[in-house]
Amino acid sequence: MDINIGDKLLMKKKHPCGCNTFSVLRIGMDFRLRCDGCAHEVMIPRSKAEKGLKKIIKANGDI
């Protein structure tokens, strides 16, 4: 998967605040994601993030 810092991830499941888009802050073995709804930051393993991913919205606007 080609995920970069600044991209937005549209996830299959919603965050408890009701938003399902997250901004990528850090990449590596773990991803640091910020919820676009409530600005809560979470660290999740790469495998779990890729499994729950629906779509990548690139930072420059490409899908």
A tleap script that builds the chain and sets N, CA, C and O, in Angstrom:
source leaprc.protein.ff14SB
mol = sequence {
  NMET ASP ILE ASN ILE GLY ASP LYS LEU LEU
  MET LYS LYS LYS HIE PRO CYS GLY CYS ASN
  THR PHE SER VAL LEU ARG ILE GLY MET ASP
  PHE ARG LEU ARG CYS ASP GLY CYS ALA HIE
  GLU VAL MET ILE PRO ARG SER LYS ALA GLU
  LYS GLY LEU LYS LYS ILE ILE LYS ALA ASN
  GLY ASP CILE
}
set mol.1.N position { 0.836 -1.180 0.000 }
set mol.1.CA position { 0.000 0.000 0.000 }
set mol.1.C position { 0.879 1.242 0.000 }
set mol.1.O position { 1.908 1.300 0.674 }
set mol.2.N position { 0.457 2.216 -0.760 }
set mol.2.CA position { 1.215 3.459 -0.856 }
set mol.2.C position { 0.525 4.538 -0.020 }
set mol.2.O position { -0.232 5.359 -0.537 }
set mol.3.N position { 0.806 4.514 1.280 }
set mol.3.CA position { 0.241 5.495 2.204 }
set mol.3.C position { 1.367 6.421 2.640 }
set mol.3.O position { 2.444 5.962 3.021 }
set mol.4.N position { 1.115 7.723 2.584 }
set mol.4.CA position { 2.116 8.717 2.963 }
set mol.4.C position { 1.567 9.623 4.056 }
set mol.4.O position { 0.360 9.683 4.293 }
set mol.5.N position { 2.480 10.326 4.713 }
set mol.5.CA position { 2.079 11.285 5.735 }
set mol.5.C position { 1.267 12.391 5.071 }
set mol.5.O position { 1.641 12.899 4.014 }
set mol.6.N position { 0.158 12.755 5.699 }
set mol.6.CA position { -0.716 13.789 5.168 }
set mol.6.C position { -1.921 13.236 4.426 }
set mol.6.O position { -2.883 13.964 4.183 }
set mol.7.N position { -1.882 11.945 4.057 }
set mol.7.CA position { -3.028 11.330 3.393 }
set mol.7.C position { -4.172 11.168 4.384 }
set mol.7.O position { -3.964 11.171 5.597 }
set mol.8.N position { -5.369 11.029 3.859 }
set mol.8.CA position { -6.540 10.737 4.680 }
set mol.8.C position { -6.990 9.326 4.361 }
set mol.8.O position { -7.000 8.910 3.202 }
set mol.9.N position { -7.364 8.591 5.402 }
set mol.9.CA position { -7.815 7.217 5.249 }
set mol.9.C position { -9.297 7.139 5.571 }
set mol.9.O position { -9.730 7.569 6.639 }
set mol.10.N position { -10.062 6.597 4.658 }
set mol.10.CA position { -11.479 6.338 4.878 }
set mol.10.C position { -11.576 4.898 5.367 }
set mol.10.O position { -11.268 3.964 4.627 }
set mol.11.N position { -12.002 4.722 6.609 }
set mol.11.CA position { -12.019 3.409 7.233 }
set mol.11.C position { -13.401 2.774 7.122 }
set mol.11.O position { -14.398 3.464 6.912 }
set mol.12.N position { -13.449 1.438 7.269 }
set mol.12.CA position { -14.711 0.704 7.210 }
set mol.12.C position { -15.576 0.995 8.437 }
set mol.12.O position { -16.791 1.162 8.322 }
set mol.13.N position { -14.946 1.055 9.603 }
set mol.13.CA position { -15.677 1.308 10.839 }
set mol.13.C position { -15.515 2.763 11.262 }
set mol.13.O position { -14.499 3.395 10.974 }
set mol.14.N position { -16.507 3.275 11.935 }
set mol.14.CA position { -16.470 4.655 12.410 }
set mol.14.C position { -15.799 4.731 13.775 }
set mol.14.O position { -15.832 3.779 14.554 }
set mol.15.N position { -15.190 5.876 14.049 }
set mol.15.CA position { -14.670 6.201 15.366 }
set mol.15.C position { -15.886 6.451 16.267 }
set mol.15.O position { -16.948 6.801 15.753 }
set mol.16.N position { -15.773 6.289 17.570 }
set mol.16.CA position { -16.933 6.523 18.437 }
set mol.16.C position { -17.572 7.918 18.291 }
set mol.16.O position { -18.740 8.093 18.639 }
set mol.17.N position { -16.836 8.891 17.790 }
set mol.17.CA position { -17.402 10.232 17.595 }
set mol.17.C position { -18.302 10.279 16.362 }
set mol.17.O position { -19.041 11.247 16.187 }
set mol.18.N position { -18.258 9.256 15.503 }
set mol.18.CA position { -19.118 9.182 14.333 }
set mol.18.C position { -18.413 9.453 13.015 }
set mol.18.O position { -19.020 9.293 11.956 }
set mol.19.N position { -17.155 9.856 13.047 }
set mol.19.CA position { -16.392 10.153 11.833 }
set mol.19.C position { -15.599 8.903 11.417 }
set mol.19.O position { -15.107 8.169 12.274 }
set mol.20.N position { -15.477 8.665 10.104 }
set mol.20.CA position { -14.709 7.497 9.665 }
set mol.20.C position { -13.510 7.890 8.801 }
set mol.20.O position { -12.975 7.046 8.083 }
set mol.21.N position { -13.074 9.160 8.854 }
set mol.21.CA position { -11.862 9.580 8.141 }
set mol.21.C position { -10.778 9.942 9.155 }
set mol.21.O position { -11.039 10.569 10.182 }
set mol.22.N position { -9.558 9.527 8.833 }
set mol.22.CA position { -8.415 9.763 9.698 }
set mol.22.C position { -7.264 10.334 8.882 }
set mol.22.O position { -7.074 9.952 7.727 }
set mol.23.N position { -6.498 11.241 9.469 }
set mol.23.CA position { -5.304 11.794 8.840 }
set mol.23.C position { -4.092 11.008 9.317 }
set mol.23.O position { -4.006 10.644 10.490 }
set mol.24.N position { -3.153 10.746 8.409 }
set mol.24.CA position { -1.944 9.995 8.743 }
set mol.24.C position { -0.888 10.971 9.253 }
set mol.24.O position { -0.514 11.915 8.556 }
set mol.25.N position { -0.412 10.736 10.473 }
set mol.25.CA position { 0.621 11.578 11.074 }
set mol.25.C position { 1.985 10.911 11.069 }
set mol.25.O position { 3.005 11.598 11.011 }
set mol.26.N position { 2.023 9.574 11.130 }
set mol.26.CA position { 3.278 8.837 11.201 }
set mol.26.C position { 3.058 7.486 10.546 }
set mol.26.O position { 1.993 6.883 10.684 }
set mol.27.N position { 4.083 7.010 9.822 }
set mol.27.CA position { 4.003 5.694 9.198 }
set mol.27.C position { 5.221 4.875 9.609 }
set mol.27.O position { 6.254 5.425 9.993 }
set mol.28.N position { 5.090 3.584 9.525 }
set mol.28.CA position { 6.141 2.645 9.903 }
set mol.28.C position { 5.463 1.317 10.210 }
set mol.28.O position { 4.499 0.946 9.540 }
set mol.29.N position { 5.951 0.603 11.204 }
set mol.29.CA position { 5.284 -0.627 11.634 }
set mol.29.C position { 3.933 -0.302 12.254 }
set mol.29.O position { 3.003 -1.105 12.181 }
set mol.30.N position { 3.826 0.870 12.861 }
set mol.30.CA position { 2.568 1.370 13.414 }
set mol.30.C position { 2.202 2.653 12.687 }
set mol.30.O position { 3.073 3.366 12.190 }
set mol.31.N position { 0.922 2.937 12.630 }
set mol.31.CA position { 0.440 4.204 12.077 }
set mol.31.C position { -0.053 5.065 13.230 }
set mol.31.O position { -0.717 4.569 14.140 }
set mol.32.N position { 0.273 6.357 13.193 }
set mol.32.CA position { -0.354 7.304 14.112 }
set mol.32.C position { -1.388 8.042 13.277 }
set mol.32.O position { -1.060 8.696 12.287 }
set mol.33.N position { -2.646 7.925 13.696 }
set mol.33.CA position { -3.756 8.513 12.968 }
set mol.33.C position { -4.469 9.525 13.852 }
set mol.33.O position { -4.559 9.349 15.067 }
set mol.34.N position { -4.977 10.592 13.227 }
set mol.34.CA position { -5.775 11.588 13.937 }
set mol.34.C position { -7.182 11.570 13.345 }
set mol.34.O position { -7.364 11.695 12.134 }
set mol.35.N position { -8.165 11.414 14.216 }
set mol.35.CA position { -9.558 11.426 13.783 }
set mol.35.C position { -9.892 12.831 13.293 }
set mol.35.O position { -9.592 13.814 13.969 }
set mol.36.N position { -10.515 12.926 12.110 }
set mol.36.CA position { -10.877 14.228 11.559 }
set mol.36.C position { -12.092 14.831 12.252 }
set mol.36.O position { -12.360 16.022 12.096 }
set mol.37.N position { -12.823 14.036 13.007 }
set mol.37.CA position { -14.003 14.535 13.702 }
set mol.37.C position { -13.682 15.168 15.048 }
set mol.37.O position { -14.112 16.286 15.331 }
set mol.38.N position { -12.923 14.452 15.883 }
set mol.38.CA position { -12.678 14.925 17.251 }
set mol.38.C position { -11.205 15.187 17.556 }
set mol.38.O position { -10.880 15.592 18.671 }
set mol.39.N position { -10.314 14.967 16.603 }
set mol.39.CA position { -8.870 15.200 16.731 }
set mol.39.C position { -8.187 14.254 17.729 }
set mol.39.O position { -7.083 14.542 18.191 }
set mol.40.N position { -8.829 13.135 18.063 }
set mol.40.CA position { -8.208 12.134 18.929 }
set mol.40.C position { -7.134 11.403 18.126 }
set mol.40.O position { -7.361 11.049 16.970 }
set mol.41.N position { -5.959 11.172 18.732 }
set mol.41.CA position { -4.866 10.482 18.050 }
set mol.41.C position { -4.743 9.057 18.570 }
set mol.41.O position { -4.794 8.817 19.776 }
set mol.42.N position { -4.580 8.115 17.645 }
set mol.42.CA position { -4.426 6.706 17.989 }
set mol.42.C position { -3.240 6.125 17.241 }
set mol.42.O position { -2.912 6.563 16.139 }
set mol.43.N position { -2.599 5.137 17.849 }
set mol.43.CA position { -1.536 4.379 17.187 }
set mol.43.C position { -2.070 2.965 17.006 }
set mol.43.O position { -2.471 2.313 17.970 }
set mol.44.N position { -2.073 2.495 15.748 }
set mol.44.CA position { -2.524 1.137 15.481 }
set mol.44.C position { -1.500 0.445 14.588 }
set mol.44.O position { -0.821 1.102 13.799 }
set mol.45.N position { -1.385 -0.875 14.708 }
set mol.45.CA position { -0.440 -1.608 13.859 }
set mol.45.C position { -0.806 -1.472 12.385 }
set mol.45.O position { -1.979 -1.340 12.033 }
set mol.46.N position { 0.205 -1.504 11.538 }
set mol.46.CA position { 0.015 -1.367 10.090 }
set mol.46.C position { -0.974 -2.411 9.561 }
set mol.46.O position { -1.837 -2.086 8.746 }
set mol.47.N position { -0.854 -3.645 10.013 }
set mol.47.CA position { -1.726 -4.711 9.514 }
set mol.47.C position { -3.192 -4.429 9.825 }
set mol.47.O position { -4.059 -4.676 8.987 }
set mol.48.N position { -3.479 -3.916 11.012 }
set mol.48.CA position { -4.852 -3.606 11.390 }
set mol.48.C position { -5.381 -2.412 10.596 }
set mol.48.O position { -6.550 -2.392 10.211 }
set mol.49.N position { -4.531 -1.425 10.353 }
set mol.49.CA position { -4.942 -0.254 9.575 }
set mol.49.C position { -5.243 -0.644 8.135 }
set mol.49.O position { -6.240 -0.192 7.572 }
set mol.50.N position { -4.404 -1.472 7.532 }
set mol.50.CA position { -4.621 -1.886 6.147 }
set mol.50.C position { -5.849 -2.777 6.008 }
set mol.50.O position { -6.534 -2.739 4.986 }
set mol.51.N position { -6.128 -3.577 7.030 }
set mol.51.CA position { -7.296 -4.463 6.988 }
set mol.51.C position { -8.595 -3.664 7.076 }
set mol.51.O position { -9.579 -4.017 6.427 }
set mol.52.N position { -8.609 -2.598 7.866 }
set mol.52.CA position { -9.819 -1.804 8.056 }
set mol.52.C position { -9.974 -0.658 7.080 }
set mol.52.O position { -10.901 0.142 7.211 }
set mol.53.N position { -9.089 -0.564 6.106 }
set mol.53.CA position { -9.073 0.553 5.172 }
set mol.53.C position { -10.080 0.346 4.045 }
set mol.53.O position { -10.176 -0.741 3.476 }
set mol.54.N position { -10.826 1.400 3.730 }
set mol.54.CA position { -11.761 1.360 2.606 }
set mol.54.C position { -11.178 2.104 1.409 }
set mol.54.O position { -11.239 1.608 0.284 }
set mol.55.N position { -10.604 3.304 1.643 }
set mol.55.CA position { -10.074 4.105 0.538 }
set mol.55.C position { -9.003 5.053 1.063 }
set mol.55.O position { -9.081 5.517 2.200 }
set mol.56.N position { -7.995 5.343 0.228 }
set mol.56.CA position { -6.948 6.320 0.535 }
set mol.56.C position { -7.244 7.597 -0.235 }
set mol.56.O position { -7.396 7.564 -1.457 }
set mol.57.N position { -7.327 8.711 0.462 }
set mol.57.CA position { -7.509 10.004 -0.177 }
set mol.57.C position { -6.163 10.717 -0.067 }
set mol.57.O position { -5.757 11.118 1.024 }
set mol.58.N position { -5.475 10.874 -1.193 }
set mol.58.CA position { -4.137 11.440 -1.204 }
set mol.58.C position { -4.150 12.903 -0.750 }
set mol.58.O position { -5.158 13.594 -0.896 }
set mol.59.N position { -3.039 13.362 -0.205 }
set mol.59.CA position { -2.911 14.735 0.294 }
set mol.59.C position { -3.093 15.764 -0.800 }
set mol.59.O position { -3.563 16.870 -0.533 }
set mol.60.N position { -2.724 15.416 -2.049 }
set mol.60.CA position { -2.859 16.377 -3.159 }
set mol.60.C position { -4.230 16.301 -3.820 }
set mol.60.O position { -4.449 16.964 -4.834 }
set mol.61.N position { -5.163 15.512 -3.279 }
set mol.61.CA position { -6.517 15.448 -3.802 }
set mol.61.C position { -6.825 14.253 -4.673 }
set mol.61.O position { -7.990 14.026 -4.998 }
set mol.62.N position { -5.815 13.468 -5.069 }
set mol.62.CA position { -6.054 12.261 -5.880 }
set mol.62.C position { -6.663 11.168 -5.012 }
set mol.62.O position { -6.470 11.146 -3.796 }
set mol.63.N position { -7.401 10.259 -5.648 }
set mol.63.CA position { -7.961 9.124 -4.924 }
set mol.63.C position { -7.250 7.857 -5.380 }
set mol.63.O position { -7.561 6.768 -4.898 }
savepdb mol mol.pdb
quit
